[in-house]
Amino acid sequence: VGLALYLAVMLWQIWTDAYLAGYFSQGERSLVPMSHGPYQYVRHPRYAAAIVGKVAMALTFASLFGWLLVIAWALLLLNRIALEEKHLRELFGSRYDAYAQTTAKIIPGIY
């Protein structure tokens, strides 16, 4: 289960990275919050994948220490997400607020 989950995480990150590369390679244009590709499901798809990747590793190795690392890593990333959300709200204003109201932070339909 852990390895299958990790494979899904790798595919998710490849999709996210490809979307980010395409978004930022469009040159000069007015920036808007990303709301397509993986960003239509969650506002922070790379961080979501990082957390799920740690869960996959903890499952793969069936390790209590692995689960403690999952918790520590998740707490660190949740703090980073809070900082980024603040920055994105300052950058995009009400456009980001509208996007945030319709899209989960890291777990589609839950959080």
mmCIF file of C-alpha atoms in Angstrom:
data_model
loop_
_atom_site.group_PDB
_atom_site.id
_atom_site.type_symbol
_atom_site.label_atom_id
_atom_site.label_comp_id
_atom_site.label_asym_id
_atom_site.label_seq_id
_atom_site.Cartn_x
_atom_site.Cartn_y
_atom_site.Cartn_z
ATOM 1 C CA VAL A 1 0.000 0.000 0.000
ATOM 2 C CA GLY A 2 2.789 2.393 0.919
ATOM 3 C CA LEU A 3 4.652 1.854 -2.351
ATOM 4 C CA ALA A 4 1.486 2.276 -4.432
ATOM 5 C CA LEU A 5 0.699 5.465 -2.547
ATOM 6 C CA TYR A 6 4.236 6.714 -3.122
ATOM 7 C CA LEU A 7 3.916 6.027 -6.859
ATOM 8 C CA ALA A 8 0.707 8.085 -6.919
ATOM 9 C CA VAL A 9 2.509 10.892 -5.071
ATOM 10 C CA MET A 10 5.335 10.868 -7.618
ATOM 11 C CA LEU A 11 2.857 11.154 -10.498
ATOM 12 C CA TRP A 12 1.031 13.965 -8.688
ATOM 13 C CA GLN A 13 4.299 15.867 -8.213
ATOM 14 C CA ILE A 14 5.293 15.400 -11.856
ATOM 15 C CA TRP A 15 1.916 16.817 -12.905
ATOM 16 C CA THR A 16 2.266 19.719 -10.475
ATOM 17 C CA ASP A 17 5.811 20.525 -11.593
ATOM 18 C CA ALA A 18 4.825 20.380 -15.267
ATOM 19 C CA TYR A 19 1.926 22.725 -14.601
ATOM 20 C CA LEU A 20 4.119 25.153 -12.645
ATOM 21 C CA ALA A 21 6.758 25.172 -15.389
ATOM 22 C CA GLY A 22 4.128 25.934 -18.007
ATOM 23 C CA TYR A 23 2.543 28.652 -15.893
ATOM 24 C CA PHE A 24 5.800 30.499 -15.226
ATOM 25 C CA SER A 25 7.223 30.085 -18.725
ATOM 26 C CA GLN A 26 4.472 32.206 -20.286
ATOM 27 C CA GLY A 27 6.583 35.333 -19.923
ATOM 28 C CA GLU A 28 5.340 38.756 -18.971
ATOM 29 C CA ARG A 29 1.649 38.851 -18.138
ATOM 30 C CA SER A 30 -0.472 39.796 -15.203
ATOM 31 C CA LEU A 31 -0.240 37.091 -12.585
ATOM 32 C CA VAL A 32 -3.415 35.548 -11.254
ATOM 33 C CA PRO A 33 -3.834 32.784 -8.699
ATOM 34 C CA MET A 34 -3.383 29.365 -10.305
ATOM 35 C CA SER A 35 -6.706 27.577 -10.349
ATOM 36 C CA HIS A 36 -6.290 24.914 -13.026
ATOM 37 C CA GLY A 37 -4.432 21.634 -13.194
ATOM 38 C CA PRO A 38 -3.684 20.280 -9.722
ATOM 39 C CA TYR A 39 -4.546 23.703 -8.284
ATOM 40 C CA GLN A 40 -8.210 23.135 -9.039
ATOM 41 C CA TYR A 41 -8.211 20.447 -6.337
ATOM 42 C CA VAL A 42 -5.923 21.931 -3.669
ATOM 43 C CA ARG A 43 -4.176 25.248 -3.169
ATOM 44 C CA HIS A 44 -0.848 23.646 -2.212
ATOM 45 C CA PRO A 45 -0.456 20.454 -4.260
ATOM 46 C CA ARG A 46 3.318 20.122 -3.749
ATOM 47 C CA TYR A 47 2.982 20.320 0.022
ATOM 48 C CA ALA A 48 0.056 17.899 -0.043
ATOM 49 C CA ALA A 49 2.182 15.455 -2.018
ATOM 50 C CA ALA A 50 5.099 15.900 0.390
ATOM 51 C CA ILE A 51 2.921 15.023 3.379
ATOM 52 C CA VAL A 52 1.315 12.045 1.642
ATOM 53 C CA GLY A 53 4.769 10.909 0.519
ATOM 54 C CA LYS A 54 5.896 10.819 4.141
ATOM 55 C CA VAL A 55 2.768 8.830 5.053
ATOM 56 C CA ALA A 56 3.601 6.396 2.238
ATOM 57 C CA MET A 57 7.101 5.908 3.605
ATOM 58 C CA ALA A 58 5.805 5.361 7.143
ATOM 59 C CA LEU A 59 3.398 2.743 5.774
ATOM 60 C CA THR A 60 6.103 1.090 3.685
ATOM 61 C CA PHE A 61 8.517 0.701 6.580
ATOM 62 C CA ALA A 62 5.831 0.204 9.277
ATOM 63 C CA SER A 63 7.820 2.391 11.605
ATOM 64 C CA LEU A 64 6.705 4.316 14.685
ATOM 65 C CA PHE A 65 9.655 6.641 14.102
ATOM 66 C CA GLY A 66 8.375 7.149 10.542
ATOM 67 C CA TRP A 67 4.984 8.236 11.859
ATOM 68 C CA LEU A 68 6.652 10.693 14.257
ATOM 69 C CA LEU A 69 8.483 12.151 11.255
ATOM 70 C CA VAL A 70 5.169 12.416 9.381
ATOM 71 C CA ILE A 71 3.719 14.465 12.228
ATOM 72 C CA ALA A 72 6.788 16.709 12.501
ATOM 73 C CA TRP A 73 6.969 17.217 8.719
ATOM 74 C CA ALA A 74 3.243 17.956 8.490
ATOM 75 C CA LEU A 75 3.472 20.560 11.260
ATOM 76 C CA LEU A 76 6.399 22.259 9.527
ATOM 77 C CA LEU A 77 4.599 22.314 6.188
ATOM 78 C CA LEU A 78 1.354 23.581 7.732
ATOM 79 C CA ASN A 79 3.336 26.487 9.192
ATOM 80 C CA ARG A 80 4.905 27.171 5.789
ATOM 81 C CA ILE A 81 1.461 27.026 4.154
ATOM 82 C CA ALA A 82 0.178 29.642 6.603
ATOM 83 C CA LEU A 83 3.055 31.951 5.671
ATOM 84 C CA GLU A 84 2.476 31.418 1.953
ATOM 85 C CA GLU A 85 -1.255 31.981 2.286
ATOM 86 C CA LYS A 86 -0.547 35.337 3.935
ATOM 87 C CA HIS A 87 1.819 36.289 1.104
ATOM 88 C CA LEU A 88 -0.627 35.168 -1.608
ATOM 89 C CA ARG A 89 -3.440 37.172 -0.014
ATOM 90 C CA GLU A 90 -1.209 40.262 -0.017
ATOM 91 C CA LEU A 91 -0.198 39.612 -3.633
ATOM 92 C CA PHE A 92 -3.595 38.758 -5.138
ATOM 93 C CA GLY A 93 -6.080 40.233 -2.636
ATOM 94 C CA SER A 94 -9.719 39.355 -3.182
ATOM 95 C CA ARG A 95 -8.888 37.120 -6.178
ATOM 96 C CA TYR A 96 -7.000 34.781 -3.872
ATOM 97 C CA ASP A 97 -9.736 34.947 -1.232
ATOM 98 C CA ALA A 98 -12.318 33.895 -3.831
ATOM 99 C CA TYR A 99 -10.095 31.038 -4.997
ATOM 100 C CA ALA A 100 -9.422 29.940 -1.395
ATOM 101 C CA GLN A 101 -13.147 29.765 -0.639
ATOM 102 C CA THR A 102 -13.676 27.179 -3.369
ATOM 103 C CA THR A 103 -10.488 25.104 -3.057
ATOM 104 C CA ALA A 104 -9.138 23.033 -0.168
ATOM 105 C CA LYS A 105 -5.688 23.769 1.236
ATOM 106 C CA ILE A 106 -4.160 20.297 1.017
ATOM 107 C CA ILE A 107 -6.873 17.604 1.236
ATOM 108 C CA PRO A 108 -9.633 17.876 -1.393
ATOM 109 C CA GLY A 109 -13.062 18.221 0.188
ATOM 110 C CA ILE A 110 -11.686 18.089 3.739
ATOM 111 C CA TYR A 111 -8.982 20.687 4.514
#
